Each structure stands twice: as C-alpha cells, then as structure tokens.
XYZ file of C-alpha atoms in Angstrom:
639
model
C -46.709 66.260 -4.915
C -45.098 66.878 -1.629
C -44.302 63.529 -1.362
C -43.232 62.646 -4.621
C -40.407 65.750 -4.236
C -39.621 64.121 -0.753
C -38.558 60.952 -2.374
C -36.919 62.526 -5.081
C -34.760 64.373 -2.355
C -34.389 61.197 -0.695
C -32.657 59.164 -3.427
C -31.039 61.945 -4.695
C -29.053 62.198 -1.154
C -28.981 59.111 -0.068
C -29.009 56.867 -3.557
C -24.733 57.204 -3.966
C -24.285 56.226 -0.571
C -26.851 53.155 -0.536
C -24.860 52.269 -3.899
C -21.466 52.396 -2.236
C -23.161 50.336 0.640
C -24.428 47.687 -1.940
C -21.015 47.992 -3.893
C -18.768 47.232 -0.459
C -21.007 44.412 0.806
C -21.378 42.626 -2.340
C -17.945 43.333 -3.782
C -15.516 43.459 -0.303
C -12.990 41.678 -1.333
C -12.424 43.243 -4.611
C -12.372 46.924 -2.923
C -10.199 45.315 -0.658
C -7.725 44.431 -3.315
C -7.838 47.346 -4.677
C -7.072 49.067 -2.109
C -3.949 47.167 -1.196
C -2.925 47.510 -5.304
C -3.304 51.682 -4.705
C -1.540 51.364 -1.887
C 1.371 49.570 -3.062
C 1.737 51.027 -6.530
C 2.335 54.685 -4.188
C 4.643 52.861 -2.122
C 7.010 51.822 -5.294
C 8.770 54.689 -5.267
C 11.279 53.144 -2.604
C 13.891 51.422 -4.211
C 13.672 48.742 -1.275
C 10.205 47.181 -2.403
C 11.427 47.610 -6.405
C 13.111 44.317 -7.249
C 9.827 42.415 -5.224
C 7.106 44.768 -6.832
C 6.498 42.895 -10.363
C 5.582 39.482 -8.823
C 3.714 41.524 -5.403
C 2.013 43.321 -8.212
C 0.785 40.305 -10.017
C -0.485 38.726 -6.512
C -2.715 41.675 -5.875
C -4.274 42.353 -9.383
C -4.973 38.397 -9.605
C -6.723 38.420 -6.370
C -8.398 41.575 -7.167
C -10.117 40.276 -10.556
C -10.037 37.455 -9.529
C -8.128 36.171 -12.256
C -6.908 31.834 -13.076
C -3.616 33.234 -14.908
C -1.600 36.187 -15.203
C 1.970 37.027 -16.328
C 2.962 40.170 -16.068
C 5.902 41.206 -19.186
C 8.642 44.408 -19.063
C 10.595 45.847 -21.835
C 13.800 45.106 -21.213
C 16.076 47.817 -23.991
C 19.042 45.898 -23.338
C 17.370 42.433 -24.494
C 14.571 44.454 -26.811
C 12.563 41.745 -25.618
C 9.263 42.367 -23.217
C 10.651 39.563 -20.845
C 8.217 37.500 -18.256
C 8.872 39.768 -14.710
C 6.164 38.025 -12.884
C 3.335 35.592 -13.407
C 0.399 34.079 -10.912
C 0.559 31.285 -10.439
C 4.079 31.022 -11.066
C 5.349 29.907 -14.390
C 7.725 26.764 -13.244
C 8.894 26.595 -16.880
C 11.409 28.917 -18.574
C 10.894 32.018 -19.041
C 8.481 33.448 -21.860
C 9.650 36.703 -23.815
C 7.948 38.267 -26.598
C 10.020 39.826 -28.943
C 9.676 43.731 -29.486
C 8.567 44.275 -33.052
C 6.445 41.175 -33.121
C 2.765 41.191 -34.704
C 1.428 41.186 -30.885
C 3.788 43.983 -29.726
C 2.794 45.743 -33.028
C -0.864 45.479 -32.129
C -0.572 46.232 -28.484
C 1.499 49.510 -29.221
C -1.458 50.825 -31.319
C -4.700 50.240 -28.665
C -5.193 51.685 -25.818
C -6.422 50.663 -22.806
C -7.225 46.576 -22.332
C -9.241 44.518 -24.948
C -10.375 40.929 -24.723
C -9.385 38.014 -26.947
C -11.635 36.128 -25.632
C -15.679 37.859 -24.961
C -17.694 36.919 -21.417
C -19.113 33.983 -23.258
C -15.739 32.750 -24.399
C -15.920 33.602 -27.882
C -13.132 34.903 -30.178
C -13.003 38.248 -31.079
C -11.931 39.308 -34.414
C -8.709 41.055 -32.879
C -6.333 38.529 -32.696
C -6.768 36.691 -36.511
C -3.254 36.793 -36.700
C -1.304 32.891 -36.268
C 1.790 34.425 -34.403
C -0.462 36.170 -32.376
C -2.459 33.324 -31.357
C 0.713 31.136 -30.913
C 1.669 33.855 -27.791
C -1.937 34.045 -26.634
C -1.964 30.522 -26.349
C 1.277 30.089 -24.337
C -0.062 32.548 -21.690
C -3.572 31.220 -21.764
C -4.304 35.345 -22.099
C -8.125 35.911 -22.831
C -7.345 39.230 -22.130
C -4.055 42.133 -22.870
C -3.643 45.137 -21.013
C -0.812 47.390 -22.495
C 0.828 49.600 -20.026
C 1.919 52.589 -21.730
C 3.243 56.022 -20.446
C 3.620 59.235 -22.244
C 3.352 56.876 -25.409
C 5.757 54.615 -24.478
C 5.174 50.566 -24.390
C 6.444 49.348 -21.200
C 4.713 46.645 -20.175
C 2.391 43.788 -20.653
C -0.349 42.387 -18.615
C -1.945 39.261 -19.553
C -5.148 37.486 -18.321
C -6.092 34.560 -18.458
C -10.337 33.257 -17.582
C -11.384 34.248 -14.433
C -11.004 30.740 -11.549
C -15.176 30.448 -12.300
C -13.443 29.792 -16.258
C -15.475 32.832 -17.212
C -14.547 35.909 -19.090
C -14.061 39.220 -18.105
C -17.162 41.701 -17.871
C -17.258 45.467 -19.152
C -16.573 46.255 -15.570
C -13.887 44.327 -15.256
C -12.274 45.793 -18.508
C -12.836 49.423 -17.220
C -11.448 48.396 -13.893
C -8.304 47.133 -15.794
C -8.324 50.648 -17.819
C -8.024 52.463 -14.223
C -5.149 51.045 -12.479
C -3.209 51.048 -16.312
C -1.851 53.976 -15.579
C -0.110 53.721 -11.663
C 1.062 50.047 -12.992
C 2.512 51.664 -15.867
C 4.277 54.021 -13.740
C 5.754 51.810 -11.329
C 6.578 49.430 -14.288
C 8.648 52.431 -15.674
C 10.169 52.532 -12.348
C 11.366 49.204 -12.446
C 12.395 49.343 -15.694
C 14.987 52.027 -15.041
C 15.900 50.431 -11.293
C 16.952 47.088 -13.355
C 18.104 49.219 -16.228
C 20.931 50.834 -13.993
C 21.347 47.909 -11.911
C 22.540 46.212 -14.549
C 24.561 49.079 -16.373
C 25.977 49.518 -12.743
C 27.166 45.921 -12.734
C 28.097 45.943 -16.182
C 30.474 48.649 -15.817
C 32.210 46.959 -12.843
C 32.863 43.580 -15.140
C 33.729 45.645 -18.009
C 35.991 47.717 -15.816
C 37.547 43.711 -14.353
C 37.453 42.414 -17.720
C 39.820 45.393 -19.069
C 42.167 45.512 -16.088
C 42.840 41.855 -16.268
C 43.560 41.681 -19.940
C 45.365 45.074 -19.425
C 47.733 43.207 -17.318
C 48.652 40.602 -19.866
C 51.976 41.795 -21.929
C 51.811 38.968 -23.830
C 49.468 38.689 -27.182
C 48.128 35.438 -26.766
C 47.701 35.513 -23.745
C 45.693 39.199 -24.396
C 43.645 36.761 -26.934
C 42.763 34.373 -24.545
C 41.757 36.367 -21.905
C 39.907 38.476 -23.977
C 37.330 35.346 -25.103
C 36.462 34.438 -21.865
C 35.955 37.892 -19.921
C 33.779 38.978 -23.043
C 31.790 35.955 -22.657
C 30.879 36.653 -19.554
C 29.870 40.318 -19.994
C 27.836 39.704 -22.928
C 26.700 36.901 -21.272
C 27.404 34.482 -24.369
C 27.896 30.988 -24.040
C 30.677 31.343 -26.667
C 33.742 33.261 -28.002
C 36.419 33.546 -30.328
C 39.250 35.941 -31.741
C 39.826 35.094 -35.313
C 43.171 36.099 -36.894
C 44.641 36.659 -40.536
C 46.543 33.679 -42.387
C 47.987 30.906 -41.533
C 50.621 30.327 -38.627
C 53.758 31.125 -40.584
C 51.479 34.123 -42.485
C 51.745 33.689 -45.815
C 50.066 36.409 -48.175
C 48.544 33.401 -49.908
C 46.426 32.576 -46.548
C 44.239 34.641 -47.304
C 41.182 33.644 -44.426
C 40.463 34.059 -40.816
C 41.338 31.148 -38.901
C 41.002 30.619 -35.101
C 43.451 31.634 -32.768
C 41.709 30.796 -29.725
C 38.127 30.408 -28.223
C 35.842 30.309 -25.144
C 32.700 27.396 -25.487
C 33.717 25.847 -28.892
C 34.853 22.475 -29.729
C 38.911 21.780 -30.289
C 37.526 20.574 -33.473
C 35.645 23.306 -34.636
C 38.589 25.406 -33.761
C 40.820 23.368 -35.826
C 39.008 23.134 -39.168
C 36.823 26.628 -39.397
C 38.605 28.804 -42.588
C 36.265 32.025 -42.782
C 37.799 33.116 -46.509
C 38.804 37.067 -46.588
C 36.625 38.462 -48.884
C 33.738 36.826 -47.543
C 34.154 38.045 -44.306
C 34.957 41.788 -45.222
C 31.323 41.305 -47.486
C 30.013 40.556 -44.005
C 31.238 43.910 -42.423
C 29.383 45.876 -45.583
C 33.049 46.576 -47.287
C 33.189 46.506 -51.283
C 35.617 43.953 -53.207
C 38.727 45.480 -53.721
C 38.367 48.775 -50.608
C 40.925 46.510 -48.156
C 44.385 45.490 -49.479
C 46.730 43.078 -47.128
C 50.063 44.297 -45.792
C 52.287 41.527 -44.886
C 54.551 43.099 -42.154
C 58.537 42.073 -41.402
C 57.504 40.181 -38.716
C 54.993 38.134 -40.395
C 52.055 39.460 -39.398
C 49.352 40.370 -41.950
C 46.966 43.394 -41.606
C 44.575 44.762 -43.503
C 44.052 48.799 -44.444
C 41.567 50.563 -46.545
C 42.996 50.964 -50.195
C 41.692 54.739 -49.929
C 43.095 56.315 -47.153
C 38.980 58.365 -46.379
C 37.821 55.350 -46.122
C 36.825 53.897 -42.415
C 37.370 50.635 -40.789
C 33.727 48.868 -40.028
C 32.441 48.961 -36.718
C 30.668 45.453 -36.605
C 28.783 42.907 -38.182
C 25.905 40.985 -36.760
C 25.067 37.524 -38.722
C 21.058 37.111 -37.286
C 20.613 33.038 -38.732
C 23.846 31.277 -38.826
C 21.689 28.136 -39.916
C 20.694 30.214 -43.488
C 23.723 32.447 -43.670
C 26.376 30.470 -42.357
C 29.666 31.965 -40.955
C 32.527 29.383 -42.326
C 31.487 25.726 -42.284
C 27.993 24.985 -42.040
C 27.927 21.507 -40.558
C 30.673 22.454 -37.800
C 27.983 25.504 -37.016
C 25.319 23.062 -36.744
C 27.281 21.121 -35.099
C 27.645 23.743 -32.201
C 24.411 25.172 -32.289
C 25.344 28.226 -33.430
C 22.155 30.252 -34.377
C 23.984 34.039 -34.602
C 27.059 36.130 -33.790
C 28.214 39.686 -33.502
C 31.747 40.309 -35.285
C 33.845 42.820 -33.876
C 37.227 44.328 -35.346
C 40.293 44.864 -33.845
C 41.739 47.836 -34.797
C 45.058 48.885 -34.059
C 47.694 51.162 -35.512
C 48.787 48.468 -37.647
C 45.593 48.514 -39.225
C 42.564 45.906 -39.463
C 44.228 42.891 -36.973
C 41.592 40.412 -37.231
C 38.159 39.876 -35.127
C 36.708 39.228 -32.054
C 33.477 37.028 -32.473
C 30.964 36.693 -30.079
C 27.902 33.447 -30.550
C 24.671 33.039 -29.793
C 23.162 29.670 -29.026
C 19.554 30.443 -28.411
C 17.353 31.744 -31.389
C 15.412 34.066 -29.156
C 19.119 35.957 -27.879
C 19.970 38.456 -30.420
C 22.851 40.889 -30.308
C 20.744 43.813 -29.271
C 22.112 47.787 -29.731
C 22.693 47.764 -26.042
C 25.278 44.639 -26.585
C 26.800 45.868 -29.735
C 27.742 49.256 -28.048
C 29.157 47.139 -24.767
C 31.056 44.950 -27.128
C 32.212 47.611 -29.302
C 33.483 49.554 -25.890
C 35.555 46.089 -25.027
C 36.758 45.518 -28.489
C 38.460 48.642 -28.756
C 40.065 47.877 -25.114
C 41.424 44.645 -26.531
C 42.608 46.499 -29.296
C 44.392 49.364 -26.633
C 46.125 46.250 -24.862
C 47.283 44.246 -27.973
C 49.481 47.602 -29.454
C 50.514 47.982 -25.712
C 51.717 44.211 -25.830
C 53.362 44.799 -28.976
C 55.184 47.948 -28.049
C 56.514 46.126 -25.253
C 57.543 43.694 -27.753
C 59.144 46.149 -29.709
C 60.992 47.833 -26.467
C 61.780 44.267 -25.865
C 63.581 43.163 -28.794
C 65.191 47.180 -28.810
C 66.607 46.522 -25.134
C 68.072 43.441 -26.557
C 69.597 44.867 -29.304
C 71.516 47.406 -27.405
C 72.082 45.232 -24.724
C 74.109 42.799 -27.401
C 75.668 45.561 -29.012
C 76.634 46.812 -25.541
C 77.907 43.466 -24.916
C 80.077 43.183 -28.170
C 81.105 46.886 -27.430
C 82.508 46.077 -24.141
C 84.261 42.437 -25.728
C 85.800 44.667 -28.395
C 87.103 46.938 -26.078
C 88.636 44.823 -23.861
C 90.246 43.089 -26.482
C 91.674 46.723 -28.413
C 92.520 47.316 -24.437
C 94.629 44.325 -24.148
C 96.058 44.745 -27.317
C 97.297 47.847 -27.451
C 98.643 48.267 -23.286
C 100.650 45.132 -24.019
C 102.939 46.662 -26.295
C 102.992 49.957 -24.551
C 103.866 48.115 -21.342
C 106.718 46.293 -23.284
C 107.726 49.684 -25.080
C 107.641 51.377 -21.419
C 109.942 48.901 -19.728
C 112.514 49.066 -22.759
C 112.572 52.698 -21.937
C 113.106 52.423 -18.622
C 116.088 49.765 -19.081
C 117.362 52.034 -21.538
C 116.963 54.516 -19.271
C 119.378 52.932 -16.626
C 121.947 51.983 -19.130
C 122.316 55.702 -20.151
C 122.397 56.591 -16.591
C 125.756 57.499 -16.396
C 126.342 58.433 -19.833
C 127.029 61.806 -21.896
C 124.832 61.111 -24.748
C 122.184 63.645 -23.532
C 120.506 63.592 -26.809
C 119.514 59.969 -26.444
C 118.088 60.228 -23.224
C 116.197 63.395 -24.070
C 114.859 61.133 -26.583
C 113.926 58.344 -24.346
C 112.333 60.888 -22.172
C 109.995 61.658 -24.958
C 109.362 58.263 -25.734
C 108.279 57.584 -22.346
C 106.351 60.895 -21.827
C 104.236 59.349 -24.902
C 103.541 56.146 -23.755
C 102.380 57.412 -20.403
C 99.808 60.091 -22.392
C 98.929 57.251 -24.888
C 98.168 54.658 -21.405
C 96.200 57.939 -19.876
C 94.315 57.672 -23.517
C 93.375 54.135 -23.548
C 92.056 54.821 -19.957
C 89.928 57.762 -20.940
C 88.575 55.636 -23.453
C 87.637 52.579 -21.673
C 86.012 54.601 -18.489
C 83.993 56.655 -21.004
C 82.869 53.991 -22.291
C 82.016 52.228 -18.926
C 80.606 54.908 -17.528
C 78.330 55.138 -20.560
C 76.851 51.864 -20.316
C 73.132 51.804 -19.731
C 73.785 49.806 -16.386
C 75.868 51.902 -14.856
C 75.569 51.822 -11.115
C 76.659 54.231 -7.904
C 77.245 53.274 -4.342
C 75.509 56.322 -2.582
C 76.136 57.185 1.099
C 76.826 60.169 3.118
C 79.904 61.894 1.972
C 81.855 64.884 3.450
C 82.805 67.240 0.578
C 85.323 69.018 2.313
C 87.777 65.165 2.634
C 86.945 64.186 -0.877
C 87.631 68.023 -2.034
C 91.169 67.580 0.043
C 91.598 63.822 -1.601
C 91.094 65.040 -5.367
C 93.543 67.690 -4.600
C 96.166 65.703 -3.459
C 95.701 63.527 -6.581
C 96.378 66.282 -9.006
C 98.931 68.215 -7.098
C 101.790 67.307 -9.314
C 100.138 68.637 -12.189
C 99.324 71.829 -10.579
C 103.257 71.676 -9.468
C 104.511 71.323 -12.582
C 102.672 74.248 -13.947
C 103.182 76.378 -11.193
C 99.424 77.225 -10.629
C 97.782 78.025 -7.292
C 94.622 75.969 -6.085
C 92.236 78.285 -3.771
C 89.595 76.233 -1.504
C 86.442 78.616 -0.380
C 84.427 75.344 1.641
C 83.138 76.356 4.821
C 82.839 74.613 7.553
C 79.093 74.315 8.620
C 79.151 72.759 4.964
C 76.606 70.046 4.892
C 77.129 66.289 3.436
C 76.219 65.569 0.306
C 74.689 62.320 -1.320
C 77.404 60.161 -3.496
C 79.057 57.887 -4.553
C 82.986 58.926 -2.812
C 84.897 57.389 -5.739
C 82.930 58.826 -8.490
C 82.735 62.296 -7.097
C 86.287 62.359 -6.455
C 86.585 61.594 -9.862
C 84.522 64.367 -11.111
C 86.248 67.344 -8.961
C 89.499 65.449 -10.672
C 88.312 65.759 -14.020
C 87.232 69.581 -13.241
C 90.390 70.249 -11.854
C 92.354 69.309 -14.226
C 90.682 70.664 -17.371
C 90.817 74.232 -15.306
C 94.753 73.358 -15.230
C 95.204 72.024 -18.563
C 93.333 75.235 -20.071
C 95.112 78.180 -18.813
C 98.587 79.293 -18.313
C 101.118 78.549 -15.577
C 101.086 80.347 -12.929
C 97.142 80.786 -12.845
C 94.923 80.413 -10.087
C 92.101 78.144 -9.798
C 89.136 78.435 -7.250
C 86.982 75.912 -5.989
C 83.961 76.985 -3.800
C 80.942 74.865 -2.618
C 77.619 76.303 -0.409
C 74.273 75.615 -0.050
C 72.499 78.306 -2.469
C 69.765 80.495 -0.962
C 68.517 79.898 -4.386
C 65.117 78.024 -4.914
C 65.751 76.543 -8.094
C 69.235 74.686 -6.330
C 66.636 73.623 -2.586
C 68.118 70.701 -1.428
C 71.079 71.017 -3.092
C 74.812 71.934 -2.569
C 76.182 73.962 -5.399
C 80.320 73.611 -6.222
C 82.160 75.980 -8.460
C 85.124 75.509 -9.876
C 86.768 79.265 -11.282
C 89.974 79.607 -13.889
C 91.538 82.927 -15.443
C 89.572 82.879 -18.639
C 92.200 82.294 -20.585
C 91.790 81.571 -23.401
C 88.217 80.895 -22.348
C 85.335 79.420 -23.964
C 83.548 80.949 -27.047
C 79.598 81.680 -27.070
C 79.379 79.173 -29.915
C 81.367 76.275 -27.865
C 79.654 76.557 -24.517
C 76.456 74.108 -25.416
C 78.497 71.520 -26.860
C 81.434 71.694 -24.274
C 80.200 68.724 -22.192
C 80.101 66.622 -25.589
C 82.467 63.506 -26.320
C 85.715 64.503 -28.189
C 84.606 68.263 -27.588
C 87.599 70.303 -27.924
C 86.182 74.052 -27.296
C 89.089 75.953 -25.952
C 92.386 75.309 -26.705
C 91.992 73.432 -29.808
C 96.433 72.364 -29.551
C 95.915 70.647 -26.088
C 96.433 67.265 -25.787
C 93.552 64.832 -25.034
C 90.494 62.986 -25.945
C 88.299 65.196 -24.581
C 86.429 62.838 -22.770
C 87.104 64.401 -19.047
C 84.288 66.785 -18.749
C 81.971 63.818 -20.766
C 82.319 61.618 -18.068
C 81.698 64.752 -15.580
C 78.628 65.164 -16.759
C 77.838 61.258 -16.981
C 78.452 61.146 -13.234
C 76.867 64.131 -11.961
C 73.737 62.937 -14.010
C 73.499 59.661 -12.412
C 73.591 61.457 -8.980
C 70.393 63.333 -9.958
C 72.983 66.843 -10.018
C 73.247 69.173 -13.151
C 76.613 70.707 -14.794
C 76.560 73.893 -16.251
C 79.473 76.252 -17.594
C 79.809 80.059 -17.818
C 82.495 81.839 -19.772
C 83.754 85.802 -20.437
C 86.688 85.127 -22.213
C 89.270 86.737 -20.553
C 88.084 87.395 -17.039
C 86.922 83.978 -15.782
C 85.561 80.673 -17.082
C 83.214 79.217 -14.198
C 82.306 75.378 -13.893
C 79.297 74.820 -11.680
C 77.717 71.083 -10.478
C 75.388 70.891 -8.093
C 74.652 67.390 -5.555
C 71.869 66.614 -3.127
C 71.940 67.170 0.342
C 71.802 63.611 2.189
C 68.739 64.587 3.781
C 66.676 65.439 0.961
C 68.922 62.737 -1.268
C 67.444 60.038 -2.429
C-alpha cells in the first residue's frame, strides 16, 4: 500500500513535467515556432514591423504546422474585399480577393474557431457543399479555414492547405490553430487600421493636389479636363469622363449627355456615345417628369427639379455595364467597360451634367469608401466650375465697362472739340471787337462784349470741369506718388487762386507749422484738390470773408499715420443737416443753390483724396463755420 501511494505521488509530481519533456523533444521545432509566432504577434504593436508582419506572420505559422500552402486574407473596407496580404510560398500570380458577402465569407462569419474542408484522411466534409465555395477552396488549395475574428468582427482569413507529408490536419493541430486565432486576429486588426490610415493619409494629400490644381484652372474646359485625369488617379480607375447636356451649339432638342472630354477612352467612343436624358436621370433613381431643362442666354442647358423640395441625386453606380449598359453597348464592350459610378455636378445653375468614373475589372466595384471620396471631389469640381464661370461673368462685365468707358471717353472728346471750337472762335471775335471799341464812347457795347466774354470763359471752365470729372472717374485712373512738402504745394494752390480771392476781397489764413511732416502724393493732384477746396470756400460766402486752412498731424488714433488738413469758411450761408451726406455728390448743389457751376469741384476732391488712400469729410453750423477736413498719409507709413 505504501508503495502503491508512493507511485501515485510520483506521477502525480513528476507526470506534467515528464510530459512537457516528451512534448519538447518530440515536438522542438513546433514549440520553437511557436514561440517565435508569440513573440512576434506582441511585438506588432510597433508601427515599424506593421507593413512586414502579414507575410512574417505567414512564414512562422507555416513552419510551425508545418503547413504545404497558406495565404493569409485582410478585409480591406475601402475595397470590401478580404484581399490576399500574404501567402507561403508566395503566390507569383495576381492577387486573389474574396469578395465580402460571398457564400464563403457568409459561412466563415458564422463559425468560430478553424474547421477542416478536408478530414486527416483527406476526405470531404459536408461543410463546404456549396460550388462557389469550392471554386475559392480550390484556388487556395485550403483543406483548412481559420476565421480571425475580434469582438465579432471578420477581419481576416487564414487558409491551409495539406500539410508538406500531403496529410491533413489532426485535432491537435485544429486546437493549436484555435489558440493563436485570437493574437493573429489582433495584430490583423492592427494592420488593418495602419493600412487603413495610410491610405486615407495619402488619399487626402492627392485629393488635396487634385483640388488645388483644378482650382487653379479659370477656364471650364480646361476645369473638365483636369478634373478626368486627377480623379482617375485617386479612385484609382483606369478611366474617366465628364459628360455634358446637348449638343455643342445646345439646342433644347439635344436632349442627351454627350462627352465633353475623357481620361482612358477611345477618340471613338468619345465621339459616338449619346446617353439619352431620361434614361440617365432613371439611372440616378429620379421619376419621369421631377427634372425640367432650362436653356440659359448663353446656351448652356441645366437641369432643376420641377418641385422646388425636391433634391438633386447624389450618385449612381451601374454594377454590370455588359447587362445594363450605359449608352452604346458594343462601344462598352468595346472598352471593357464592366461598371461605373456617376457623379453630378451641381452648381448654382442647377444639375450641369456628370462626372463618370469606369471600372474595367469585374472584381473592382465602386465601394462606399470610393463613392464618399468621389462624391467629396465632385462637389470640388463643381466649387471650381461656378468659380470659372464667375470669372467669366466678371470677365465679360470688365469688358463691358471697359467699351463703354472707351465710347464715353470718344464721345467726349468729340462734344469737347465741338463745342471749344466755336467758343474759341466766339472768344477771339470778342476780343477783336474788343480792340475796335477801344477808343470808343459806346460803353454799352463794350459792357456787352464784356459779358459775352465773361461767358465764354465760365462756359470753357465748364467743359473743363466736365472732361476732368470724367477722367478722373475712369476706372484706370492712375497717381504719381512721391514725397511731397505740404507747406510749397499749400503756397502753389494759393497763388493759383489769388485773383479770385482778390476780386472778392476775402482774406486767406495759413495755420501749417513748420515741423510739419511730408505727406504721400501725387503734387499735381493734391494741388488740385486744396484748389478745388479753396475755391468752393470762396465761391460760398461773402466778400470780405476769411478762409482758414490748417494742417497737423492729429494725436488722434483713428487719423495714425496720417496728416489731417482743414479748410474753415464763415458759415455763410452754410450747409443744411439734410445736404451734408450728399455734398461730395456729382452736380450737388447744397449751399447756395444761385451759384454758378457744375458742381463737380468737391466730386473730383473726393475722387482724388480716395485714390490716395485719404478720407473727406465736412462739418457745418450754419452760421458760425462750415469746416472741410481731408486727411493724407505720412510718407513713412504711405504706401
């Protein structure tokens, strides 16, 4: 009895350990393996050994099971495809995909943990009956699946094929398989999202190249063209093209898509592919009779929803071009087309026409991941084709005014010439006249040929009002800027209106001091504005006045920079509350309604002191003072 508990003791201490001993001496190299698999799968979690670790991970689990074939698959979302990642040996042909929602992704998504096609003695099981199933099997020479799920999620595929021997797998070998499913799962998922951003990463940047180029472009066709060939290549398409509405001189009978322009299609194809209307606004999902075409002035048709609630489509995808053919079914064949993803352009115009992406390859589809990137570009074409054709607009606007500028400035030229060249006659009759009565009693006639001559002069002044308001109006005007002491052109504008100021007896006060600094302008146009100041304060109040002009740099933040003139009269008459916005107006005639004049003078102030980045102002109590102010940058803060 004593013995018999001894050797009970014995195995039961030393039985696991003499197991382990038998287990690493008979099975080395597999623990080996394994070991090296653990290892690895815990060092994934470095992003420097990710892009390596499908086809490292296939190497080790083939040596470990010792396994003839493997290929090792990973959902790719953005193809919805599993896609081959790896395989041992390696698979020299293309590479195998197996489409997500297929009977053997169906299947694999409901087991868990691996099961054999294939039993150890080769035999079928009754687990794969199905003929697409098979057809997969067979390509992979699997005998057994291992689906690599986490938290419920399908994220991989391992298949096995016979062991080197050409044996199948034992229940030992399918249990081993069901232990390291879950770290290859994990570092599968870690791939997955690696690649997944990689790619999102480097989709962004060529979306972000794409738009900037085609951005660029002001020009529609050549927004068209450029927008075929960069979506190509960011879908990664072998073909494009943007389909427009009509024909080429857009007649509302046209009613089809034709080709504008492509990216991987034949000139041919291009030429003779009609996609009629109403069977391609069936293909977006949009009832018979919901879109209604709107032929614009310029010849350009559109089409808007007949019901203002209702939406534009967002897209179409066309899965079989072979059964549910686009336009012309032997041009399609012709290409190879096998599907395509149509995208509207939408503008504020309304329904433009389409951007079409093709397929060439049955197994590429236009997954949800592509749609949403190609719906993301299509609305950036659609952002730089109403750019180009506001510029187009702005375009034919700036040459519009620019020819009515052109026939404003012929016509007055012409008016110019045609009126100073009888007033130049009728002046120089006067003046002869003028001589001949020289010596002469008849003081009645010369009083009269005084006022003849005093009107030809103020109807000259007129005409030259008139033509440099109208120059200095023109959206070209130009200044020479420079450095400019206001004190010598304040003393030169003076001395050109003195003999008005004589004549009406009124006193000019200067209030400039002498650390003024210069100013930033153009010397013959600010001379010209201090003129046309002056002179308004003198034509406005009563002789004998006095008028004040002051300059200074303002302590004033709103005026930094800035020198700040003022230009003071009486106040009399003044101007009224009423008058004071619309003072600086053309033909404005707010005080002293009986004075002569255009009333152009303070206009073409406020033109110039505009264009020398000043502002004019006026201030008014009727009957104490009327102030003009105008204000000019500094030269060193001028630009």
């Amino acid at each position: 009895l004593v013995v018999l508990l001894v050797v009970i003791l014995f195995f039961l201490i030393f039985a696991p350990q003499a197991q382990i001993f038998v287990d690493r001496v008979f099975y080395r190299k597999r623990y080996k393996h394994l070991q090296a698999l653990y290892r690895y799968t815990g060092q994934t979690r470095t992003l420097d050994e990710i892009n390596a670790m499908p086809s490292s991970l296939a190497s080790l689990i083939s040596s470990a099971l010792d396994a003839g074939r493997i290929f090792l698959f990973v959902y790719s979302p953005i193809q919805e495809v599993f896609a081959e990642a790896a395989s041992s040996p390696r698979n020299e042909g293309p590479p195998l995909e197996i489409p997500d929602g297929s009977p053997l992704i169906l299947q694999l998504k409901q087991r868990e943990g691996a099961f054999p096609i294939q039993d150890a003695e080769g035999a079928t099981t009754d687990l794969a009956p199905y003929p697409e199933t098979l057809e997969i099997v067979k390509r992979v020479g699997a005998s057994v699946l291992l689906p690599l799920t986490i938290q419920e999620e399908l994220v991989g595929v391992l298949t096995l094929g016979n062991k080197k021997t050409g044996k199948g797998y034992s229940q030992e070998d399918i249990e081993l398989m069901n232990e390291i499913a879950p770290r290859l799962s994990l570092s599968l998922k870690n791939y997955q999202l690696y690649t997944m951003e990689t790619r999102r990463l480097e989709e962004v940047i060529a979306l972000r190249r794409g738009v900037g180029l085609i951005m660029k472009e002001l020009d529609v066709k050549a927004i068209m063209d450029r927008a075929v060939g960069e979506g190509a290549r960011l879908l990664g398409v072998p073909a494009a093209a943007f389909a427009v509405l009509g024909g080429k001189d857009g007649k509302p009978e046209d009613n089809y898509f034709r080709i504008e322009t492509s990216f991987g299609l034949s000139p041919e194809f291009v030429r003779q592919t009609r996609i009629p209307l109403n069977s391609a606004l069936r293909r977006y999902g949009v009832p018979p009779g919901s879109m209604e075409l709107k032929i614009e002035a310029s010849g350009d048709i559109t089409i808007q929803p007949s019901d203002p609630g209702r939406t534009y489509p967002d897209s179409a995808v066309i899965e079989d071009i072979p059964s549910n053919p686009v336009g012309n079914p032997d041009l399609e064949a012709e290409e190879n087309l096998s599907s395509a993803l149509i995208l509207p352009i939408i503008t504020s115009r309304g329904f433009l026409g389409t951007l079409v992406f093709f397929q060439k390859s049955p197994v590429r589809r236009f997954t949800k991941y592509l749609r949403e990137l190609a719906r993301s570009f299509a609305d950036s074409v659609a952002v730089a084709l109403e750019k180009a054709r506001l510029y187009e607009l702005e375009k034919e606007e700036r040459l519009a005014l620019k020819k009515i500028e052109d026939q404003r400035q012929l016509f007055l030229s012409a008016i110019t010439h045609e009126l100073r060249t009888p007033i130049t006659s009728m002046k120089l009759s006067t003046d002869l006249l003028a001589e001949e009565l020289e010596a002469s009693e008849l003081s009645t006639t010369r009083r009269l040929l005084a006022n003849i001559h005093r009107s030809v002069d103020s109807l000259n002044s007129r005409i030259d009002d008139l033509v440099r308001f109208v120059r200095l109006n023109a959206p070209d005007l130009t200044i020479n800027k420079e450095t400019v002491s206001l004190q010598l052109v304040v003393k030169s504008a003076l001395d050109l209106c003195q003999p008005f100021f004589t004549q009406k007896k009124q006193v000019i006060v200067t209030e400039l001091p002498a650390s003024l600094p210069p100013v930033m302008a153009d010397r013959f146009r600010l001379e010209q504005i201090l003129s046309n100041l002056l002179l308004n304060a003198g034509k406005f109040t009563p002789e004998g006045s006095t008028i004040t002009l002051r300059a200074a740099v303002p302590g004033n933040s709103a005026y930094r920079g800035s020198v700040l003139v003022e230009i003071e009269d009486c106040g009399v008459p003044g101007i009224a509350a009423e008058d004071i916005e619309n003072i600086f107006e053309p033909f404005s005639r707010g005080r002293g309604k009986t004075v002569t004049g255009l009333g152009l003078g303070l206009a073409i102030a406020r033109r110039l002191v505009n264009v020398h980045g000043g502002r004019i102002w006026a201030e008014s109590q009727p009957g104490v003072k009327t102030v003009f102010y105008f204000t000019l940058p500094l030269a060193t803060t001028g630009k």
